[in-house]
PDB file of C-alpha atoms in Angstrom:
ATOM      1  CA  MET A   1       2.006   2.158 -22.309  1.00 44.00           C
ATOM      2  CA  ASN A   2       4.787   4.433 -23.475  1.00 39.00           C
ATOM      3  CA  ALA A   3       7.718   5.752 -21.512  1.00 37.00           C
ATOM      4  CA  LYS A   4       7.566   9.455 -20.768  1.00 38.00           C
ATOM      5  CA  PRO A   5      10.690  11.121 -22.166  1.00 31.00           C
ATOM      6  CA  SER A   6      11.155  13.242 -19.047  1.00 38.00           C
ATOM      7  CA  ALA A   7      11.180  10.309 -16.619  1.00 41.00           C
ATOM      8  CA  GLU A   8      12.693   7.038 -17.813  1.00 54.00           C
ATOM      9  CA  ASN A   9      11.585   5.021 -14.796  1.00 73.00           C
ATOM     10  CA  HIS A  10       7.903   5.870 -15.256  1.00 83.00           C
ATOM     11  CA  LEU A  11       5.191   4.696 -17.638  1.00 82.00           C
ATOM     12  CA  SER A  12       1.845   6.280 -18.426  1.00 84.00           C
ATOM     13  CA  SER A  13      -1.196   4.993 -20.291  1.00 80.00           C
ATOM     14  CA  ALA A  14      -2.353   6.720 -23.445  1.00 71.00           C
ATOM     15  CA  GLY A  15      -5.430   8.111 -21.691  1.00 77.00           C
ATOM     16  CA  SER A  16      -3.917   8.605 -18.265  1.00 84.00           C
ATOM     17  CA  ARG A  17      -5.657  10.992 -15.914  1.00 85.00           C
ATOM     18  CA  LEU A  18      -3.638  13.999 -14.846  1.00 85.00           C
ATOM     19  CA  PHE A  19      -2.829  15.274 -11.355  1.00 95.00           C
ATOM     20  CA  SER A  20      -3.555  18.975 -11.760  1.00 92.00           C
ATOM     21  CA  HIS A  21      -7.048  18.550 -10.289  1.00 93.00           C
ATOM     22  CA  VAL A  22      -6.004  16.338  -7.366  1.00 97.00           C
ATOM     23  CA  GLU A  23      -6.839  17.592  -3.885  1.00 97.00           C
ATOM     24  CA  THR A  24      -6.330  14.381  -1.900  1.00 98.00           C
ATOM     25  CA  TRP A  25      -3.339  12.046  -2.178  1.00 98.00           C
ATOM     26  CA  VAL A  26      -3.888   8.498  -0.928  1.00 98.00           C
ATOM     27  CA  PHE A  27      -0.989   6.109  -0.379  1.00 98.00           C
ATOM     28  CA  ASP A  28      -0.850   2.434   0.460  1.00 98.00           C
ATOM     29  CA  LEU A  29       1.887   1.647   2.978  1.00 98.00           C
ATOM     30  CA  ASP A  30       3.637  -1.705   2.595  1.00 96.00           C
ATOM     31  CA  ASN A  31       5.922  -1.970  -0.442  1.00 95.00           C
ATOM     32  CA  THR A  32       4.613   1.400  -1.647  1.00 97.00           C
ATOM     33  CA  LEU A  33       6.201   3.928   0.689  1.00 98.00           C
ATOM     34  CA  TYR A  34       9.380   1.889   1.215  1.00 97.00           C
ATOM     35  CA  PRO A  35      11.466  -0.508  -0.951  1.00 93.00           C
ATOM     36  CA  HIS A  36      11.593  -4.247  -0.313  1.00 92.00           C
ATOM     37  CA  THR A  37      15.193  -3.852   0.865  1.00 93.00           C
ATOM     38  CA  SER A  38      13.700  -2.436   4.083  1.00 95.00           C
ATOM     39  CA  ARG A  39      12.825  -6.051   4.967  1.00 94.00           C
ATOM     40  CA  VAL A  40       9.447  -5.118   6.407  1.00 96.00           C
ATOM     41  CA  TRP A  41       7.178  -7.479   4.502  1.00 93.00           C
ATOM     42  CA  PRO A  42       9.329 -10.650   4.865  1.00 94.00           C
ATOM     43  CA  GLN A  43       9.152 -10.232   8.620  1.00 96.00           C
ATOM     44  CA  ILE A  44       5.385  -9.722   8.610  1.00 96.00           C
ATOM     45  CA  ASP A  45       4.962 -12.717   6.340  1.00 94.00           C
ATOM     46  CA  GLN A  46       7.024 -14.866   8.705  1.00 96.00           C
ATOM     47  CA  ARG A  47       5.059 -13.652  11.702  1.00 97.00           C
ATOM     48  CA  ILE A  48       1.759 -14.539  10.029  1.00 97.00           C
ATOM     49  CA  THR A  49       3.071 -18.005   9.243  1.00 97.00           C
ATOM     50  CA  LEU A  50       4.157 -18.400  12.856  1.00 97.00           C
ATOM     51  CA  TYR A  51       0.733 -17.285  14.059  1.00 98.00           C
ATOM     52  CA  ILE A  52      -0.939 -19.958  11.927  1.00 98.00           C
ATOM     53  CA  THR A  53       1.617 -22.539  13.077  1.00 98.00           C
ATOM     54  CA  GLU A  54       0.769 -21.873  16.702  1.00 97.00           C
ATOM     55  CA  LEU A  55      -2.991 -21.519  16.149  1.00 97.00           C
ATOM     56  CA  PHE A  56      -3.418 -24.842  14.345  1.00 97.00           C
ATOM     57  CA  GLY A  57      -0.392 -26.790  15.592  1.00 97.00           C
ATOM     58  CA  LEU A  58       1.027 -27.132  12.064  1.00 97.00           C
ATOM     59  CA  ASP A  59       4.568 -27.434  10.790  1.00 97.00           C
ATOM     60  CA  GLY A  60       6.035 -24.417   9.018  1.00 94.00           C
ATOM     61  CA  LEU A  61       5.471 -25.583   5.445  1.00 96.00           C
ATOM     62  CA  SER A  62       1.857 -26.554   6.086  1.00 97.00           C
ATOM     63  CA  ALA A  63       1.187 -23.263   7.854  1.00 97.00           C
ATOM     64  CA  GLN A  64       2.681 -21.328   4.959  1.00 95.00           C
ATOM     65  CA  ALA A  65       0.555 -23.222   2.442  1.00 96.00           C
ATOM     66  CA  LEU A  66      -2.596 -22.523   4.469  1.00 97.00           C
ATOM     67  CA  GLN A  67      -1.617 -18.878   4.769  1.00 95.00           C
ATOM     68  CA  LYS A  68      -1.315 -18.526   0.987  1.00 92.00           C
ATOM     69  CA  TYR A  69      -4.654 -20.276   0.505  1.00 95.00           C
ATOM     70  CA  PHE A  70      -6.299 -17.821   2.889  1.00 95.00           C
ATOM     71  CA  TYR A  71      -4.645 -14.873   1.144  1.00 89.00           C
ATOM     72  CA  HIS A  72      -5.814 -15.850  -2.331  1.00 88.00           C
ATOM     73  CA  LYS A  73      -9.352 -16.718  -1.214  1.00 90.00           C
ATOM     74  CA  TYR A  74     -10.053 -13.845   1.184  1.00 90.00           C
ATOM     75  CA  GLY A  75      -7.633 -11.069   0.195  1.00 85.00           C
ATOM     76  CA  THR A  76      -5.900 -11.215   3.569  1.00 91.00           C
ATOM     77  CA  THR A  77      -5.118 -14.005   6.008  1.00 96.00           C
ATOM     78  CA  LEU A  78      -6.735 -11.930   8.740  1.00 96.00           C
ATOM     79  CA  ARG A  79     -10.095 -11.819   6.948  1.00 94.00           C
ATOM     80  CA  ALA A  80     -10.060 -15.615   6.642  1.00 95.00           C
ATOM     81  CA  LEU A  81      -9.240 -16.117  10.313  1.00 97.00           C
ATOM     82  CA  ILE A  82     -11.985 -13.731  11.384  1.00 96.00           C
ATOM     83  CA  ASP A  83     -14.642 -15.298   9.158  1.00 95.00           C
ATOM     84  CA  GLU A  84     -13.753 -18.950   9.696  1.00 95.00           C
ATOM     85  CA  TYR A  85     -12.257 -19.046  13.197  1.00 96.00           C
ATOM     86  CA  ASP A  86     -13.473 -15.868  14.938  1.00 96.00           C
ATOM     87  CA  ILE A  87     -10.024 -14.845  16.121  1.00 97.00           C
ATOM     88  CA  ASP A  88      -9.301 -11.522  17.857  1.00 97.00           C
ATOM     89  CA  PRO A  89      -8.080  -9.326  14.977  1.00 97.00           C
ATOM     90  CA  HIS A  90      -6.230  -6.937  17.271  1.00 97.00           C
ATOM     91  CA  ASP A  91      -4.169  -9.756  18.774  1.00 97.00           C
ATOM     92  CA  PHE A  92      -3.365 -10.978  15.269  1.00 98.00           C
ATOM     93  CA  LEU A  93      -2.250  -7.524  14.077  1.00 97.00           C
ATOM     94  CA  ASP A  94      -0.113  -6.924  17.161  1.00 97.00           C
ATOM     95  CA  PHE A  95       1.564 -10.297  16.634  1.00 98.00           C
ATOM     96  CA  ALA A  96       2.066  -9.894  12.870  1.00 98.00           C
ATOM     97  CA  HIS A  97       3.524  -6.403  13.137  1.00 98.00           C
ATOM     98  CA  ASP A  98       5.938  -7.114  15.981  1.00 97.00           C
ATOM     99  CA  ILE A  99       8.961  -6.642  13.723  1.00 97.00           C
ATOM    100  CA  ASP A 100      12.444  -5.132  13.639  1.00 97.00           C
ATOM    101  CA  HIS A 101      12.572  -1.723  11.923  1.00 96.00           C
ATOM    102  CA  THR A 102      16.370  -1.554  11.686  1.00 96.00           C
ATOM    103  CA  ASP A 103      16.597  -1.760   7.894  1.00 96.00           C
ATOM    104  CA  ILE A 104      14.026   0.977   7.232  1.00 97.00           C
ATOM    105  CA  GLU A 105      15.948   4.043   6.137  1.00 96.00           C
ATOM    106  CA  LEU A 106      15.057   7.711   6.246  1.00 97.00           C
ATOM    107  CA  ASN A 107      13.914   8.847   2.813  1.00 98.00           C
ATOM    108  CA  HIS A 108      14.412  12.600   2.685  1.00 97.00           C
ATOM    109  CA  SER A 109      13.656  12.724  -1.029  1.00 97.00           C
ATOM    110  CA  LEU A 110      10.274  11.053  -0.605  1.00 98.00           C
ATOM    111  CA  GLY A 111       9.437  13.141   2.433  1.00 98.00           C
ATOM    112  CA  GLU A 112      10.167  16.347   0.580  1.00 97.00           C
ATOM    113  CA  ALA A 113       8.072  15.289  -2.425  1.00 97.00           C
ATOM    114  CA  ILE A 114       5.076  14.286  -0.276  1.00 97.00           C
ATOM    115  CA  GLU A 115       5.313  17.448   1.808  1.00 97.00           C
ATOM    116  CA  ARG A 116       5.147  19.609  -1.323  1.00 96.00           C
ATOM    117  CA  LEU A 117       2.071  17.900  -2.773  1.00 97.00           C
ATOM    118  CA  PRO A 118      -0.814  20.389  -2.739  1.00 95.00           C
ATOM    119  CA  GLY A 119      -3.728  19.184  -0.637  1.00 97.00           C
ATOM    120  CA  ARG A 120      -4.479  16.425   1.835  1.00 98.00           C
ATOM    121  CA  LYS A 121      -2.381  13.267   2.248  1.00 98.00           C
ATOM    122  CA  LEU A 122      -3.704  10.022   3.721  1.00 98.00           C
ATOM    123  CA  ILE A 123      -2.461   6.458   4.192  1.00 98.00           C
ATOM    124  CA  LEU A 124      -4.866   3.639   3.307  1.00 98.00           C
ATOM    125  CA  THR A 125      -3.534   0.273   4.451  1.00 98.00           C
ATOM    126  CA  ASN A 126      -4.622  -3.320   5.083  1.00 96.00           C
ATOM    127  CA  GLY A 127      -2.301  -3.241   8.071  1.00 96.00           C
ATOM    128  CA  SER A 128      -2.766  -1.634  11.477  1.00 97.00           C
ATOM    129  CA  ARG A 129      -2.512   2.034  12.404  1.00 98.00           C
ATOM    130  CA  LYS A 130       0.323   1.286  14.818  1.00 98.00           C
ATOM    131  CA  HIS A 131       2.299  -0.498  12.109  1.00 98.00           C
ATOM    132  CA  ALA A 132       1.729   2.293   9.588  1.00 98.00           C
ATOM    133  CA  GLU A 133       2.747   4.982  12.048  1.00 98.00           C
ATOM    134  CA  ASN A 134       5.867   3.085  13.154  1.00 98.00           C
ATOM    135  CA  VAL A 135       7.035   2.539   9.579  1.00 98.00           C
ATOM    136  CA  ALA A 136       6.147   6.024   8.300  1.00 98.00           C
ATOM    137  CA  ARG A 137       7.884   7.582  11.286  1.00 98.00           C
ATOM    138  CA  LYS A 138      11.060   5.601  10.560  1.00 98.00           C
ATOM    139  CA  ILE A 139      10.966   6.687   6.889  1.00 98.00           C
ATOM    140  CA  GLY A 140      10.568  10.276   8.093  1.00 98.00           C
ATOM    141  CA  ILE A 141       7.221  10.961   6.415  1.00 98.00           C
ATOM    142  CA  LEU A 142       4.593  10.469   9.144  1.00 98.00           C
ATOM    143  CA  ASP A 143       4.170  14.180   9.872  1.00 98.00           C
ATOM    144  CA  HIS A 144       3.187  14.829   6.250  1.00 98.00           C
ATOM    145  CA  PHE A 145       0.015  12.747   6.549  1.00 98.00           C
ATOM    146  CA  GLU A 146      -3.298  13.919   7.913  1.00 98.00           C
ATOM    147  CA  ASP A 147      -4.352  10.456   9.058  1.00 98.00           C
ATOM    148  CA  VAL A 148      -4.003   6.688   8.664  1.00 98.00           C
ATOM    149  CA  PHE A 149      -7.007   4.607   7.598  1.00 98.00           C
ATOM    150  CA  ASP A 150      -6.199   1.068   8.682  1.00 98.00           C
ATOM    151  CA  ILE A 151      -7.874  -2.326   8.452  1.00 97.00           C
ATOM    152  CA  ALA A 152      -9.731  -1.771  11.740  1.00 97.00           C
ATOM    153  CA  ALA A 153     -11.230   1.466  10.382  1.00 98.00           C
ATOM    154  CA  SER A 154     -12.725  -0.514   7.486  1.00 97.00           C
ATOM    155  CA  ASN A 155     -14.302  -3.008   9.917  1.00 96.00           C
ATOM    156  CA  PHE A 156     -11.590  -5.460   8.827  1.00 96.00           C
ATOM    157  CA  VAL A 157     -12.790  -5.467   5.237  1.00 95.00           C
ATOM    158  CA  PRO A 158      -9.554  -5.438   3.186  1.00 95.00           C
ATOM    159  CA  LYS A 159      -8.640  -3.928  -0.130  1.00 95.00           C
ATOM    160  CA  PRO A 160      -9.504  -4.709  -2.916  1.00 95.00           C
ATOM    161  CA  ASP A 161     -13.072  -5.095  -1.585  1.00 96.00           C
ATOM    162  CA  ARG A 162     -15.086  -2.091  -2.777  1.00 97.00           C
ATOM    163  CA  ARG A 163     -16.554  -1.634   0.697  1.00 97.00           C
ATOM    164  CA  ALA A 164     -13.132  -0.785   2.118  1.00 97.00           C
ATOM    165  CA  TYR A 165     -12.710   2.144  -0.264  1.00 98.00           C
ATOM    166  CA  GLU A 166     -16.283   3.351   0.224  1.00 98.00           C
ATOM    167  CA  ILE A 167     -15.885   3.392   4.014  1.00 98.00           C
ATOM    168  CA  PHE A 168     -12.584   5.253   3.634  1.00 98.00           C
ATOM    169  CA  LEU A 169     -14.031   7.867   1.276  1.00 98.00           C
ATOM    170  CA  GLU A 170     -17.033   8.494   3.494  1.00 98.00           C
ATOM    171  CA  LYS A 171     -15.072   8.700   6.728  1.00 98.00           C
ATOM    172  CA  HIS A 172     -12.580  11.207   5.391  1.00 98.00           C
ATOM    173  CA  GLY A 173     -14.912  13.125   3.099  1.00 98.00           C
ATOM    174  CA  VAL A 174     -12.793  12.381   0.047  1.00 98.00           C
ATOM    175  CA  GLU A 175     -14.088  13.107  -3.453  1.00 98.00           C
ATOM    176  CA  PRO A 176     -12.595  10.302  -5.576  1.00 98.00           C
ATOM    177  CA  SER A 177     -12.686  12.259  -8.835  1.00 97.00           C
ATOM    178  CA  ARG A 178     -10.312  14.769  -7.235  1.00 97.00           C
ATOM    179  CA  SER A 179      -8.022  12.197  -5.670  1.00 98.00           C
ATOM    180  CA  ALA A 180      -5.029  10.021  -6.534  1.00 98.00           C
ATOM    181  CA  MET A 181      -4.185   6.524  -5.296  1.00 98.00           C
ATOM    182  CA  PHE A 182      -0.701   4.959  -5.090  1.00 98.00           C
ATOM    183  CA  GLU A 183      -0.478   1.173  -4.658  1.00 97.00           C
ATOM    184  CA  ASP A 184       1.953  -1.713  -5.160  1.00 95.00           C
ATOM    185  CA  ILE A 185      -0.678  -4.355  -6.066  1.00 93.00           C
ATOM    186  CA  ALA A 186      -2.463  -3.877  -9.368  1.00 94.00           C
ATOM    187  CA  LYS A 187      -5.806  -5.392  -8.350  1.00 93.00           C
ATOM    188  CA  ASN A 188      -6.072  -2.894  -5.503  1.00 95.00           C
ATOM    189  CA  LEU A 189      -6.303  -0.070  -8.059  1.00 97.00           C
ATOM    190  CA  THR A 190      -9.325  -1.397  -9.952  1.00 97.00           C
ATOM    191  CA  VAL A 191     -11.991   0.027  -7.649  1.00 98.00           C
ATOM    192  CA  PRO A 192     -10.208   3.362  -7.078  1.00 98.00           C
ATOM    193  CA  HIS A 193     -10.007   3.866 -10.843  1.00 97.00           C
ATOM    194  CA  GLU A 194     -13.669   2.928 -11.280  1.00 97.00           C
ATOM    195  CA  LEU A 195     -14.533   5.499  -8.621  1.00 97.00           C
ATOM    196  CA  GLY A 196     -12.647   8.180 -10.556  1.00 97.00           C
ATOM    197  CA  MET A 197      -9.267   8.314  -8.857  1.00 97.00           C
ATOM    198  CA  THR A 198      -6.020   8.813 -10.761  1.00 97.00           C
ATOM    199  CA  THR A 199      -4.081   5.594 -10.149  1.00 97.00           C
ATOM    200  CA  THR A 200      -0.365   4.792  -9.945  1.00 97.00           C
ATOM    201  CA  LEU A 201       1.153   1.329  -9.556  1.00 96.00           C
ATOM    202  CA  ILE A 202       4.439   1.115  -7.648  1.00 96.00           C
ATOM    203  CA  VAL A 203       6.727  -1.712  -8.772  1.00 94.00           C
ATOM    204  CA  PRO A 204      10.097  -2.713  -7.273  1.00 92.00           C
ATOM    205  CA  LYS A 205      13.348  -1.688  -8.935  1.00 89.00           C
ATOM    206  CA  THR A 206      14.669  -5.222  -8.415  1.00 85.00           C
ATOM    207  CA  PHE A 207      12.846  -8.524  -7.947  1.00 80.00           C
ATOM    208  CA  ASP A 208      11.683  -9.205  -4.414  1.00 81.00           C
ATOM    209  CA  PRO A 209      12.147 -12.929  -3.635  1.00 78.00           C
ATOM    210  CA  PHE A 210       9.781 -12.704  -0.665  1.00 77.00           C
ATOM    211  CA  ARG A 211       6.708 -11.758  -2.701  1.00 80.00           C
ATOM    212  CA  GLU A 212       4.833 -13.553  -5.440  1.00 79.00           C
ATOM    213  CA  SER A 213       5.744 -12.628  -8.995  1.00 78.00           C
ATOM    214  CA  PHE A 214       2.253 -11.406  -9.939  1.00 75.00           C
ATOM    215  CA  GLU A 215       2.408  -8.862  -7.118  1.00 78.00           C
ATOM    216  CA  GLN A 216       5.468  -7.223  -8.664  1.00 76.00           C
ATOM    217  CA  GLU A 217       4.493  -7.033 -12.321  1.00 80.00           C
ATOM    218  CA  ALA A 218       4.164  -3.754 -14.190  1.00 85.00           C
ATOM    219  CA  VAL A 219       0.615  -4.659 -15.162  1.00 83.00           C
ATOM    220  CA  GLN A 220      -0.685  -2.503 -17.995  1.00 87.00           C
ATOM    221  CA  THR A 221      -4.466  -2.329 -17.672  1.00 90.00           C
ATOM    222  CA  PRO A 222      -7.074   0.413 -18.158  1.00 91.00           C
ATOM    223  CA  ASP A 223      -7.311   0.685 -14.364  1.00 93.00           C
ATOM    224  CA  ILE A 224      -3.745   1.934 -14.072  1.00 95.00           C
ATOM    225  CA  ASP A 225      -2.867   5.432 -15.245  1.00 95.00           C
ATOM    226  CA  TYR A 226       0.818   5.319 -14.311  1.00 95.00           C
ATOM    227  CA  ILE A 227       3.517   2.832 -13.342  1.00 95.00           C
ATOM    228  CA  THR A 228       6.739   3.755 -11.557  1.00 95.00           C
ATOM    229  CA  ASN A 229       9.626   2.118  -9.720  1.00 94.00           C
ATOM    230  CA  ASP A 230      10.689   5.377  -8.037  1.00 96.00           C
ATOM    231  CA  LEU A 231       7.874   7.068  -6.127  1.00 97.00           C
ATOM    232  CA  ALA A 232       9.802  10.150  -5.011  1.00 96.00           C
ATOM    233  CA  ASP A 233      11.057  10.899  -8.511  1.00 95.00           C
ATOM    234  CA  PHE A 234       7.624  10.203  -9.972  1.00 96.00           C
ATOM    235  CA  LEU A 235       5.953  12.688  -7.632  1.00 96.00           C
ATOM    236  CA  ARG A 236       8.486  15.359  -8.563  1.00 93.00           C
ATOM    237  CA  ALA A 237       8.121  14.687 -12.283  1.00 91.00           C
ATOM    238  CA  TYR A 238       4.353  14.240 -12.533  1.00 90.00           C
ATOM    239  CA  ALA A 239       2.411  15.255  -9.451  1.00 87.00           C
ATOM    240  CA  LEU A 240       3.936  18.503  -8.229  1.00 83.00           C
ATOM    241  CA  PRO A 241       2.701  21.734  -9.796  1.00 71.00           C
ATOM    242  CA  ALA A 242       4.724  22.735 -12.853  1.00 59.00           C
ATOM    243  CA  LYS A 243       6.622  25.486 -11.086  1.00 49.00           C
ATOM    244  CA  GLU A 244       7.535  23.087  -8.273  1.00 47.00           C
ATOM    245  CA  SER A 245       8.737  20.410 -10.692  1.00 44.00           C
ATOM    246  CA  ARG A 246      10.890  22.868 -12.600  1.00 38.00           C
ATOM    247  CA  ALA A 247      12.479  24.048  -9.385  1.00 39.00           C
ATOM    248  CA  ARG A 248      13.679  20.615  -8.319  1.00 40.00           C
TER     249      ARG A 248
END
């Protein structure tokens, strides 16, 4: 990938799909619409570990190890607990997302960029609707989105499972070839790209010690059209119509 001269924090592939045809803008939530300095994910991660600790009567280290095993095998800890232990997913989500939102800051720049995107805007998350709405509201962007498609809406089938995207597309009547997907985990963009969506990987500006290294890499694969560490600036530079971008 080569750096675009007009936006030093963004990369594009040689054959990257453009945004001029995009009618629907789809955004992941966690670590995509806010930076890791918001301290959202570390709290969720700790809550999940605590849930496993209490469910199985384990010590913290053992619970954390089991949690990571579930994550790598099933895509989400929740999927593992549903399949293997038949837990109530709603109780799990309420517990995991019972966090402090103090460090989430208003992002006027991002809100303005999303508001000016032409077409529909949707959130597609492996989390819960309540969590997505709480976080997006604190960022100041909730009102710019038509709807939230959460893990319950996909029958608890998580990304990157193809079924999750297919259920989402059907429910919201989204044509993937006229859509764009923004995500912070590279593997979650494989299916969207195969379906025809223009894909953008969001990477952190600084290393996040609370996430695994592979989840933060600027992975350059054919499934990823763009990579950026500044979503608001990227949208202004690449996704807004030319006249809008020039006016910024």
